[in-house]
CSV table of C-alpha atoms and ligand atoms in Angstrom, one decimal:
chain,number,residue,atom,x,y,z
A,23,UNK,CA,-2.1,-2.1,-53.6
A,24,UNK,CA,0.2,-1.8,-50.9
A,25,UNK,CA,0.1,-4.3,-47.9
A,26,UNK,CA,1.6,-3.8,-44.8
A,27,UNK,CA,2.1,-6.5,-42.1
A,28,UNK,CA,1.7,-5.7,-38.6
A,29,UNK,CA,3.3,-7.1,-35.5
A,30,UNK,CA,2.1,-5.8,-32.4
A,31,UNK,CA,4.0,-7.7,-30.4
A,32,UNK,CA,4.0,-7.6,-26.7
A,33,UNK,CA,3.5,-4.8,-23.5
A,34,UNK,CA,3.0,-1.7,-25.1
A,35,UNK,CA,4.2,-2.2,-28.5
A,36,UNK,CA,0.4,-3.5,-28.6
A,37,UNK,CA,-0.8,0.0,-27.5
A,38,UNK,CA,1.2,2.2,-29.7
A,39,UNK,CA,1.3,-0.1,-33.3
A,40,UNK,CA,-2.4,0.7,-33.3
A,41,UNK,CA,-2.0,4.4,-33.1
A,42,UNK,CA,0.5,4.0,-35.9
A,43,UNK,CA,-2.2,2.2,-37.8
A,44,UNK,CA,-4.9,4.9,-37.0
A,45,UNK,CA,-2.3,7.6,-38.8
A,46,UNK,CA,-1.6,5.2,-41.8
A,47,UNK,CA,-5.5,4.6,-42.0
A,48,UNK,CA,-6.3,8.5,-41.6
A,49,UNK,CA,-3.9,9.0,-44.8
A,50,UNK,CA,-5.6,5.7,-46.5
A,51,UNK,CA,-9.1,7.2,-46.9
A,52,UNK,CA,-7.9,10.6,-47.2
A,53,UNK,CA,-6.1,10.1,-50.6
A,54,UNK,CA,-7.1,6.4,-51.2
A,55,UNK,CA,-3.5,5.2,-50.9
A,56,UNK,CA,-5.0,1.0,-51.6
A,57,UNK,CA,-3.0,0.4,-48.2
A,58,UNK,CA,-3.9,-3.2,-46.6
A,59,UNK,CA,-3.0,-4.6,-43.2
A,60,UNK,CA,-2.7,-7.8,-41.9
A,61,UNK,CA,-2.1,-8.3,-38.2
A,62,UNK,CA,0.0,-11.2,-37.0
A,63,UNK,CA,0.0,-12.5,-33.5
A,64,UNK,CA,4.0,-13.1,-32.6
A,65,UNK,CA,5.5,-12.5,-29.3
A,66,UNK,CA,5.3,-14.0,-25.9
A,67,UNK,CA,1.9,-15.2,-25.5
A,68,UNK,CA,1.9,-17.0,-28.8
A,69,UNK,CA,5.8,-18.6,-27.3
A,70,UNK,CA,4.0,-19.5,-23.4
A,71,UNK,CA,0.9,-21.1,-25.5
A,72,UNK,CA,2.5,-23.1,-28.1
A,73,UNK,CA,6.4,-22.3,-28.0
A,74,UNK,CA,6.2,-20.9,-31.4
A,75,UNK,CA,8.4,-18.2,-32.2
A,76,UNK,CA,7.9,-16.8,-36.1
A,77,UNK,CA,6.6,-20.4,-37.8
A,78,UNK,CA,8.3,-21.1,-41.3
A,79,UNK,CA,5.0,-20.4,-43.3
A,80,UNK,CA,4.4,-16.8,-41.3
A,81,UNK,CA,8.4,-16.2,-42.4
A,82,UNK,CA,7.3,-17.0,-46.0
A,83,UNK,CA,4.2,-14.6,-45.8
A,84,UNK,CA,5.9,-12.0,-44.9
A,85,UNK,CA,8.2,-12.1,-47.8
A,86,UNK,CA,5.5,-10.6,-50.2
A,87,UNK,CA,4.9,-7.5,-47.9
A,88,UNK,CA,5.6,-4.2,-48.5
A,89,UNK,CA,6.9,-3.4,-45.1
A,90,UNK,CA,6.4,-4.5,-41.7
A,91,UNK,CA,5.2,-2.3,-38.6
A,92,UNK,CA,6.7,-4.0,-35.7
A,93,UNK,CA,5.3,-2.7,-32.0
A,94,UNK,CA,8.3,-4.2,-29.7
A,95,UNK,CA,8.6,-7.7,-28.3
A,96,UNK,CA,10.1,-9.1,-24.4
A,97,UNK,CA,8.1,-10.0,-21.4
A,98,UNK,CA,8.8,-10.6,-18.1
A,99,UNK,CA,7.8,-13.9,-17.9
A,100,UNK,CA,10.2,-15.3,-20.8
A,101,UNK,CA,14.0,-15.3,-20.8
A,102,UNK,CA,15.8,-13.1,-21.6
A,103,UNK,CA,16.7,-13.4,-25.2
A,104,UNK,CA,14.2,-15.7,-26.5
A,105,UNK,CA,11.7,-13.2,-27.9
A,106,UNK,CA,14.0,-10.7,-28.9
A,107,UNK,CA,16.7,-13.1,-31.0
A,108,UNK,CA,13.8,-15.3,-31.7
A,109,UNK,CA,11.3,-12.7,-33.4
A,110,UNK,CA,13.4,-9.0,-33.8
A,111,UNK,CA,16.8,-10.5,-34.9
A,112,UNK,CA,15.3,-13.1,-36.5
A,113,UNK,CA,13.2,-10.9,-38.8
A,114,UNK,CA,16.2,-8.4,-39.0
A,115,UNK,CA,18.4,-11.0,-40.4
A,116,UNK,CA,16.2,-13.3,-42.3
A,117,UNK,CA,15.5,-10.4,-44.2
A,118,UNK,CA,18.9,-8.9,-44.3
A,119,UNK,CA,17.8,-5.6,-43.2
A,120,UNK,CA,21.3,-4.3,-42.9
A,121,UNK,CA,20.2,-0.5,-42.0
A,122,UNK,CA,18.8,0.7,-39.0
A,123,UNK,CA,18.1,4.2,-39.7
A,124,UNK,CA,17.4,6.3,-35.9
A,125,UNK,CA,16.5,9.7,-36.7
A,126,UNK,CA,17.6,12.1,-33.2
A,127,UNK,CA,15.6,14.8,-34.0
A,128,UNK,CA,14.5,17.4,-31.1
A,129,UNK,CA,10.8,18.5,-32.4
A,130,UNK,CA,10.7,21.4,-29.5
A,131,UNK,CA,13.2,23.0,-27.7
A,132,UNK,CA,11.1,22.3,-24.2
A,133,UNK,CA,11.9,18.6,-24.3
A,134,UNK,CA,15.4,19.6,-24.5
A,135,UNK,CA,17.6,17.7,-22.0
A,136,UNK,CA,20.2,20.0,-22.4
A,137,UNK,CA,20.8,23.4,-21.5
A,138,UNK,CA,21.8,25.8,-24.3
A,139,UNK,CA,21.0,22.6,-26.8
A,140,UNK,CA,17.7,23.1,-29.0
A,141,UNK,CA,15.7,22.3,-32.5
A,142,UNK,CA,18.9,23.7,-33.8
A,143,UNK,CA,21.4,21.9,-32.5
A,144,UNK,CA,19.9,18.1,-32.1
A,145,UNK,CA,19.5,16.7,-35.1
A,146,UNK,CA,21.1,14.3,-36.2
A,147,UNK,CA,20.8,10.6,-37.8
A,148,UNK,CA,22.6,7.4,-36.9
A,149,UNK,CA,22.8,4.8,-39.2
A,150,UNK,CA,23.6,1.6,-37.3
A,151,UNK,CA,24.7,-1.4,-39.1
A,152,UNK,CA,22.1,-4.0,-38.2
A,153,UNK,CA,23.3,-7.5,-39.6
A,154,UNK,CA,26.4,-8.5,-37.6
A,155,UNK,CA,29.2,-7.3,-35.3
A,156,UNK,CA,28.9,-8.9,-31.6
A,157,UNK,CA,25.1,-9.4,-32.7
A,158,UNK,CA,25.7,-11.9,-35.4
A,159,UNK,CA,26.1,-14.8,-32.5
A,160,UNK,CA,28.7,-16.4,-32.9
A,161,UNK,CA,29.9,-18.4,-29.7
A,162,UNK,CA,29.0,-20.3,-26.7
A,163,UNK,CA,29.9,-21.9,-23.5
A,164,UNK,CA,32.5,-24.2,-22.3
A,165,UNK,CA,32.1,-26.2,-19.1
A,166,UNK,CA,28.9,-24.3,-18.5
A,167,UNK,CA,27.8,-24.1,-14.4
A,168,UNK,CA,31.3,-25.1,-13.6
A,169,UNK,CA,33.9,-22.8,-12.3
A,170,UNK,CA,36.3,-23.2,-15.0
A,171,UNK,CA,32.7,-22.3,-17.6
A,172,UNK,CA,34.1,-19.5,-20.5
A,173,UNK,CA,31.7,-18.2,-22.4
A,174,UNK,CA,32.1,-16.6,-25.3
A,175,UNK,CA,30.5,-13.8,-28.1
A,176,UNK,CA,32.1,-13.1,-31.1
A,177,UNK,CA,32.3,-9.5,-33.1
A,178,UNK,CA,31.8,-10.2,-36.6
A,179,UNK,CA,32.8,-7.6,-38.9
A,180,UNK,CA,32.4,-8.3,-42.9
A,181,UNK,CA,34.2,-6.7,-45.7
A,182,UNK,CA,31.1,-6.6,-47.7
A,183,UNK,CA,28.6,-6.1,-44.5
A,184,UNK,CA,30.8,-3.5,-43.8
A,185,UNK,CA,31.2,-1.5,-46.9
A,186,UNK,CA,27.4,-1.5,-47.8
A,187,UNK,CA,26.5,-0.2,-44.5
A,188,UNK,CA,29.2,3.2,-45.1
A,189,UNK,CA,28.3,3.4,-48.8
A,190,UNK,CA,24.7,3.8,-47.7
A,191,UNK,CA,25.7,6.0,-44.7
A,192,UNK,CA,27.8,8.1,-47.8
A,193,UNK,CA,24.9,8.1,-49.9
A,194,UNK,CA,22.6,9.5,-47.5
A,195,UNK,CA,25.2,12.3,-46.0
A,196,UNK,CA,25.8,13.3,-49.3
A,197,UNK,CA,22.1,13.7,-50.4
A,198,UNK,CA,21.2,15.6,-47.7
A,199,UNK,CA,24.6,18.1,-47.9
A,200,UNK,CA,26.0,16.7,-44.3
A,201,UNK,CA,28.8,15.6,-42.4
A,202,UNK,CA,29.4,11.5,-42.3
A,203,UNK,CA,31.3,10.5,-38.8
A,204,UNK,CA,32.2,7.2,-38.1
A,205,UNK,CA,31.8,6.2,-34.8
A,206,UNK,CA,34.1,2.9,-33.9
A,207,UNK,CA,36.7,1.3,-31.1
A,208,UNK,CA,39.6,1.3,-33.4
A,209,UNK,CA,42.3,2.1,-30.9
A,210,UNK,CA,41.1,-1.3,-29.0
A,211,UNK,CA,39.0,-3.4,-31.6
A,212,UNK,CA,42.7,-3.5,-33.8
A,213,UNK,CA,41.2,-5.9,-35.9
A,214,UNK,CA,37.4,-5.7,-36.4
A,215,UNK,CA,37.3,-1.9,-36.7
A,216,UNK,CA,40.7,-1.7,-38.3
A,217,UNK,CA,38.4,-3.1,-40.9
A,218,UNK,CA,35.9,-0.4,-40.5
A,219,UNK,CA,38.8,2.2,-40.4
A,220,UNK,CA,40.2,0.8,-43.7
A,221,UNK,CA,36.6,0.9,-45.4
A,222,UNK,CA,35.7,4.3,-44.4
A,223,UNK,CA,38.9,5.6,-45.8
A,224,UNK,CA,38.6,4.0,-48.7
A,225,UNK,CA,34.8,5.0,-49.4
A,226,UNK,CA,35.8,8.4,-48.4
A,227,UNK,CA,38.1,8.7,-51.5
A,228,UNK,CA,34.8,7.2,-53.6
A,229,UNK,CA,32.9,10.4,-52.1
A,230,UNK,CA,35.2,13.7,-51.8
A,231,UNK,CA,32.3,15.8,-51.6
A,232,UNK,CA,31.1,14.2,-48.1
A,233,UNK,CA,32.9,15.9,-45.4
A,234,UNK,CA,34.0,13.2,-42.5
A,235,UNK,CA,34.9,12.9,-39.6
A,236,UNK,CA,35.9,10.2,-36.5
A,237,UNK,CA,34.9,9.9,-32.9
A,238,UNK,CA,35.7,7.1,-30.5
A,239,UNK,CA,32.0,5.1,-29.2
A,240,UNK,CA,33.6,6.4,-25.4
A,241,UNK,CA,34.0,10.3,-26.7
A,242,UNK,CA,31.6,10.6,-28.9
A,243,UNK,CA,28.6,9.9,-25.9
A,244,UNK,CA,30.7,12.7,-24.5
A,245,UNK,CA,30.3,14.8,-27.9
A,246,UNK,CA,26.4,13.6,-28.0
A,247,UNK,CA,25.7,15.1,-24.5
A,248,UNK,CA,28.0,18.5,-25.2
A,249,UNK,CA,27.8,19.5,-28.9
A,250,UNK,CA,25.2,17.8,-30.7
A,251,UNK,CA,25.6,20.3,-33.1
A,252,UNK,CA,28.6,18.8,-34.3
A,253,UNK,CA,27.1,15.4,-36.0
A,254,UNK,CA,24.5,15.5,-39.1
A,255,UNK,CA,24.9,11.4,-39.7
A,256,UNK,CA,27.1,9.2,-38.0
A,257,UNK,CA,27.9,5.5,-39.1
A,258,UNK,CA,28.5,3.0,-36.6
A,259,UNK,CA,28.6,-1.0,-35.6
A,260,UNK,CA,25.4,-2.9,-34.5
A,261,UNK,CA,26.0,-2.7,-30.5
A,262,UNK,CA,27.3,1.0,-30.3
A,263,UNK,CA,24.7,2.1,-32.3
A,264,UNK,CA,22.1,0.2,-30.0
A,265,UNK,CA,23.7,1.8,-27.6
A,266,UNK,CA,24.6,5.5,-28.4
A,267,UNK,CA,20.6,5.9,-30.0
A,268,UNK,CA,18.9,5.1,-26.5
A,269,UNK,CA,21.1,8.0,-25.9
A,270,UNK,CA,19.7,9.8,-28.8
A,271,UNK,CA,16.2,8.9,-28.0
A,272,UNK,CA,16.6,11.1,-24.2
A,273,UNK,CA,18.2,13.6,-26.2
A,274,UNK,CA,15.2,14.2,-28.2
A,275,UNK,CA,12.8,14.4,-25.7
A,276,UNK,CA,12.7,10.5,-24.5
A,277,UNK,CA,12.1,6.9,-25.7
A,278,UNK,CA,8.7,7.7,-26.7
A,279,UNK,CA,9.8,9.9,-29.4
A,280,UNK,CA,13.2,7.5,-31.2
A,281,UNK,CA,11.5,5.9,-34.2
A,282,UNK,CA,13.3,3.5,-36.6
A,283,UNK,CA,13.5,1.7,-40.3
A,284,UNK,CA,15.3,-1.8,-40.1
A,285,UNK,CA,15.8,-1.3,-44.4
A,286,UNK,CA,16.9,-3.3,-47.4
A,287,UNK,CA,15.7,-1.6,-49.9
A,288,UNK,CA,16.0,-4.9,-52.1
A,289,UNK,CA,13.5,-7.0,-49.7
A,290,UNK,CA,11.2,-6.6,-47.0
A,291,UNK,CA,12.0,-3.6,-44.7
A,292,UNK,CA,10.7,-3.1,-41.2
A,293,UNK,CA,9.5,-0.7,-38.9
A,294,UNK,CA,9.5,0.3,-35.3
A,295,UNK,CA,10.1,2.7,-32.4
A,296,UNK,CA,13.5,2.3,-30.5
A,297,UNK,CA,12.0,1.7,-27.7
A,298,UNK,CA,10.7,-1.9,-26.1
A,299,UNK,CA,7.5,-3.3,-24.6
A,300,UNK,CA,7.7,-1.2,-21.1
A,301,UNK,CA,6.3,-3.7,-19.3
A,302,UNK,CA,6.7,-1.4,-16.0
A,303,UNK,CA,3.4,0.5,-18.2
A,304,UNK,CA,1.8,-1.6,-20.3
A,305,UNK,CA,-2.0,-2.6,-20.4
A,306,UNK,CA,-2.7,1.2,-18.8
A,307,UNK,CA,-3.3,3.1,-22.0
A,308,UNK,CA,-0.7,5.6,-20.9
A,309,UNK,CA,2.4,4.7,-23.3
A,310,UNK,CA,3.5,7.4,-25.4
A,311,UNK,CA,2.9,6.5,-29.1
A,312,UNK,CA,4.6,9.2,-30.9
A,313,UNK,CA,7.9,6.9,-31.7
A,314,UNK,CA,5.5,4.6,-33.4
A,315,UNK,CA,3.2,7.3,-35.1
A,316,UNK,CA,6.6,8.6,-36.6
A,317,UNK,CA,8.0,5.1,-37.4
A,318,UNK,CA,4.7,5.0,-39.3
A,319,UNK,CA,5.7,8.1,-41.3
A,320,UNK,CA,9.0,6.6,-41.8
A,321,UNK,CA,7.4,3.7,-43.8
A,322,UNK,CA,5.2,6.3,-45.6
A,323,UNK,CA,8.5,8.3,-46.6
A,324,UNK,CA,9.9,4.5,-47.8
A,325,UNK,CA,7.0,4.4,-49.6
A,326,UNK,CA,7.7,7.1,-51.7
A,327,UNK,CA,5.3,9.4,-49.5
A,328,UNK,CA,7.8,11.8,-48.2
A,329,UNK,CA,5.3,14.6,-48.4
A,330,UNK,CA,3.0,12.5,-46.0
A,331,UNK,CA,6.1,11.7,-43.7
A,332,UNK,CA,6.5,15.5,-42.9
A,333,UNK,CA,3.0,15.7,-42.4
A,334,UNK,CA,3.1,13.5,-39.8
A,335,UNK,CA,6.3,15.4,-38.1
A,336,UNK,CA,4.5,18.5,-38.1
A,337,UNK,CA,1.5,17.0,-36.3
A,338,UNK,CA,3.8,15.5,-33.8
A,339,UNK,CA,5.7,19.1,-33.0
A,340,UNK,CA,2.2,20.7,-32.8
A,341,UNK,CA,1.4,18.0,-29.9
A,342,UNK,CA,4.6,18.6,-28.4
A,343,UNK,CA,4.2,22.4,-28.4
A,344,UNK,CA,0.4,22.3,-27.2
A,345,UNK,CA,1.2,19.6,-24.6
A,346,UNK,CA,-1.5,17.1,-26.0
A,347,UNK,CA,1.1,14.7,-25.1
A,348,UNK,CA,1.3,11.5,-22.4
A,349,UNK,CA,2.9,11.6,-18.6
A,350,UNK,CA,6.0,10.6,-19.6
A,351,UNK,CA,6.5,14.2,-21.5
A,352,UNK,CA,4.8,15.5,-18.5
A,353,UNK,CA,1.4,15.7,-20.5
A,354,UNK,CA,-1.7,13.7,-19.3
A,355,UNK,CA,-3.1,12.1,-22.4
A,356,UNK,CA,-4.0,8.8,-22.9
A,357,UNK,CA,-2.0,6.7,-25.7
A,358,UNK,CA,-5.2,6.4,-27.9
A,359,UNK,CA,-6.2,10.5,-27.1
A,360,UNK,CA,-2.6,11.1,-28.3
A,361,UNK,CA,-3.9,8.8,-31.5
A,362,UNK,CA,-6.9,11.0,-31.7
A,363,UNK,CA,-5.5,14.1,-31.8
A,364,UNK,CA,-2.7,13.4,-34.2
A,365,UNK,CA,-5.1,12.7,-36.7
A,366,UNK,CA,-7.1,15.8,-35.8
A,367,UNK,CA,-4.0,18.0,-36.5
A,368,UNK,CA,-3.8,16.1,-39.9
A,369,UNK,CA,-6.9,17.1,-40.9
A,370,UNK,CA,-6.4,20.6,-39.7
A,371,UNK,CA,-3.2,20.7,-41.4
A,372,UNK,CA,-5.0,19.4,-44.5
A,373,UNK,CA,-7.8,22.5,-44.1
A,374,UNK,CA,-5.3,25.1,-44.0
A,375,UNK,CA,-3.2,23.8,-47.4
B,22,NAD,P1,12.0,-0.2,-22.7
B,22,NAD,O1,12.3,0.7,-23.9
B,22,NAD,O2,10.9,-1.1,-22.9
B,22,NAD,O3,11.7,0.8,-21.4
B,22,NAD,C1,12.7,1.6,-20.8
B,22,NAD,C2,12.0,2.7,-20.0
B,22,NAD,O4,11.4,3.6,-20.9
B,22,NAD,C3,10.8,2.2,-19.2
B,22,NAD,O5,10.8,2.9,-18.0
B,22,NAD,C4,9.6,2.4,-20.0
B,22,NAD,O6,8.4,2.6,-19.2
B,22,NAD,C5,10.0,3.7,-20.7
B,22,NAD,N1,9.4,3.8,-22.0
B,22,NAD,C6,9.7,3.1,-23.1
B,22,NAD,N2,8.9,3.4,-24.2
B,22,NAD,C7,8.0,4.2,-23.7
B,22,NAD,C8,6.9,4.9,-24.3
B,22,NAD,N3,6.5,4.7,-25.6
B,22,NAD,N4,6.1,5.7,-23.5
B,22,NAD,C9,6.5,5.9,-22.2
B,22,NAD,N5,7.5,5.3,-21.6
B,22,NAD,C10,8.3,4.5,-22.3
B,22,NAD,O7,13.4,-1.0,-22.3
B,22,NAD,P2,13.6,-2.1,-21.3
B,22,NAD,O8,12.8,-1.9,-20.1
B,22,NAD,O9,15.0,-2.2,-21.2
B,22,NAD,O10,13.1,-3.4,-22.0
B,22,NAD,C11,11.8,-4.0,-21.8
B,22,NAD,C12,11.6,-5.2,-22.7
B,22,NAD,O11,11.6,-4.8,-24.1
B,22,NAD,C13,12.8,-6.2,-22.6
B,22,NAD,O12,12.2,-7.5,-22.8
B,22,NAD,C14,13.7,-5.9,-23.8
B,22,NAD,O13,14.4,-7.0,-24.3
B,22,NAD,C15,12.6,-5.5,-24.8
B,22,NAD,N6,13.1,-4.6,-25.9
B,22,NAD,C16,12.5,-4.7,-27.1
B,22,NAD,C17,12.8,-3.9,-28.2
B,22,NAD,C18,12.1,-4.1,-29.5
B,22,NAD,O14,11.3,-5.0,-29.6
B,22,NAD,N7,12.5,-3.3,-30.5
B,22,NAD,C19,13.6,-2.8,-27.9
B,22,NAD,C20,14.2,-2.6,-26.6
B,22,NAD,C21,13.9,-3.5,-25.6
B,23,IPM,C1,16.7,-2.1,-30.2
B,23,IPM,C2,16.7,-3.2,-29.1
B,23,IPM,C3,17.1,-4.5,-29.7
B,23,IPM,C4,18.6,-4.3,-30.2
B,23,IPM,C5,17.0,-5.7,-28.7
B,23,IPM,C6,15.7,-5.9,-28.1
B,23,IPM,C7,17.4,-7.0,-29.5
B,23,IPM,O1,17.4,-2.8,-28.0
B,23,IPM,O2,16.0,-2.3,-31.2
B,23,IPM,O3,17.4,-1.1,-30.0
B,23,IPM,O4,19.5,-4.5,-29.4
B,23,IPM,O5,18.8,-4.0,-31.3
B,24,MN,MN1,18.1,-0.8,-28.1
């Protein structure tokens, strides 16, 4: 049996989890894969009614899941940082998930942002270390409120959160015959990504049959925007990578599209789309729920379903290429008819084997 927890979450993560669950159920019956789900209600209501965050014992439970399919988490009517360090970082660390894997991957060359830039050219994946840097927060304020206040936010960088996050990065470039760049601030950040320099050489030399290369985090959103082409899997720190995939998620086609696997492959991994709860469009069944449809097949590929995986990316370039898509690709679908048709186009799929 497998078991997967769910957390919807808040806004639209609500709206485009379940669509995710409708593939992962579709598959379920279809080939009786024993998959089990179990919802649980984090986010902000749960914080406004009782100020709960993720409660000790719901921390523990998840601990003998297989994976977790996170929606998104934030609301306007908490602060800032509450939900998202309290829930996402909290699960991301507590279960040292130290890769974030974002897949850029154009699926049809309409959606294109960029002129002369198709299928071909955009696709690429970032690995983002997910356990530290400027993330892992460390700091605080001084005279807080007063003119003399300092605050401060420190970058962490590791020597052993480091290296496992490049030998992974190495490990995947070099199973799927590509290019490894590392993406850092090295002619600024002289001491945490001197680090980083230091470790990537020194991988490098464990891994001669992985060709490299280097950008800067300023160039290489230059690079992204004029030769994707160039880049097959690029490493980088926790905030550039947050950073440089919202990026990647436009140049696929948009936000809705940018799935994601928060992994450690020796506990519990998690799940998502890059993108957050949307509040500006949530509760109007119009979200686009193809980044969490294909964060679903990114558990089923973690899962040792790989076949199913691609299933699922075929389905979603035959929505894209028939517009059966929502407004924000320009289509005028609802979330749950995008759902719907998804899983029709599995089963046609299926027919035609
Ligand atoms: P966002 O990703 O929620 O939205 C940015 C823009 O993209 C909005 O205009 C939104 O309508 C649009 N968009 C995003 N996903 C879409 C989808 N599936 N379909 C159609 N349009 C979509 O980013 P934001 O507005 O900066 O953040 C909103 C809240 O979400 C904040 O509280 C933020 O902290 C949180 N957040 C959470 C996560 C997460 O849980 N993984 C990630 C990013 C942001
Ligand atoms: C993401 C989000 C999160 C991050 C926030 C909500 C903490 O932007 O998953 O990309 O910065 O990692
Ligand atoms: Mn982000």
């Amino acid at each position: 049996m497998t078991r997967i927890a769910v957390i919807p979450g808040d806004g639209i993560g609500k709206e485009v989890v379940r669509e995710g669950v409708k593939i992962l159920n579709y598959f379920n019956s279809k080939y009786d894969l024993k998959i089990t789900f179990k919802d649980f209600d984090l986010g902000a209501a749960r914080y406004l009614k009782t100020g709960e965050l993720i409660p000790d014992n719901i921390l523990h439970e998840l601990e003998t899941f297989d994976a977790i399919f996170l929606g998104a988490v934030g609301d306007p009517a908490v602060p800032p940082g509450i939900l998202e360090k309290g829930i996402l970082l909290k699960l991301r660390f507590y279960f040292d998930q130290y890769i974030n894997l974002r897949p850029v991957r154009l699926y049809h060359d309409r959606f294109s942002p960029l002129k002369n830039k198709g299928v071909e050219e955009i696709n690429f994946t970032v690995i983002r270390e997910n356990t530290e840097g400027i993330y892992a927060g460390i700091g605080g304020f001084l005279k807080k409120g007063t003119p003399d206040e300092i605050a401060t936010q420190e970058m962490v960088s590791t020597r052993k959160g480091v290296d496992r996050i490049i030998k992974y990065a190495f490990e995947y470039a070099r199973e799927r015959g590509g290019k490894l760049t590392l993406c850092d601030k090295s002619n600024v950040l002289t001491y945490a990504h001197d680090l980083w320099q230091r470790a990537f050489k020194e991988m490098a030399a464990r891994y001669k049959d992985v060709e490299t290369d280097h950008f800067l985090i300023d160039a290489i959103t230059m690079k992204m925007v004029r030769n994707p082409e160039v880049f097959d899997v690029i490493v980088t720190c926790n905030i550039f990578g947050d950073i440089i995939t919202d990026l990647g998620a436009e140049l696929q086609g948009g936000m809705g599209l940018a799935a994601s696997g928060n992994i450690n492959p020796e506990t519990v991994s998690m799940f998502e789309p890059v993108h957050g709860s949307a509040p500006d469009i949530a509760g109007k069944n119009i979200a686009n729920p193809l980044a969490a449809i294909l964060s679903a097949g990114m558990i089923l590929d973690y899962l040792g379903k790989a076949e199913l995986a691609k299933k699922v990316e075929l389905a979603v370039k035959e929505a894209l290429a028939t517009n059966q898509i929502t407004p924000d690709m320009g289509g005028d679908l609802s979330t749950t008819d995008v759902g719907d048709y998804i899983v029709e186009t599995l089963k046609n799929l299926e027919d035609d084997e």
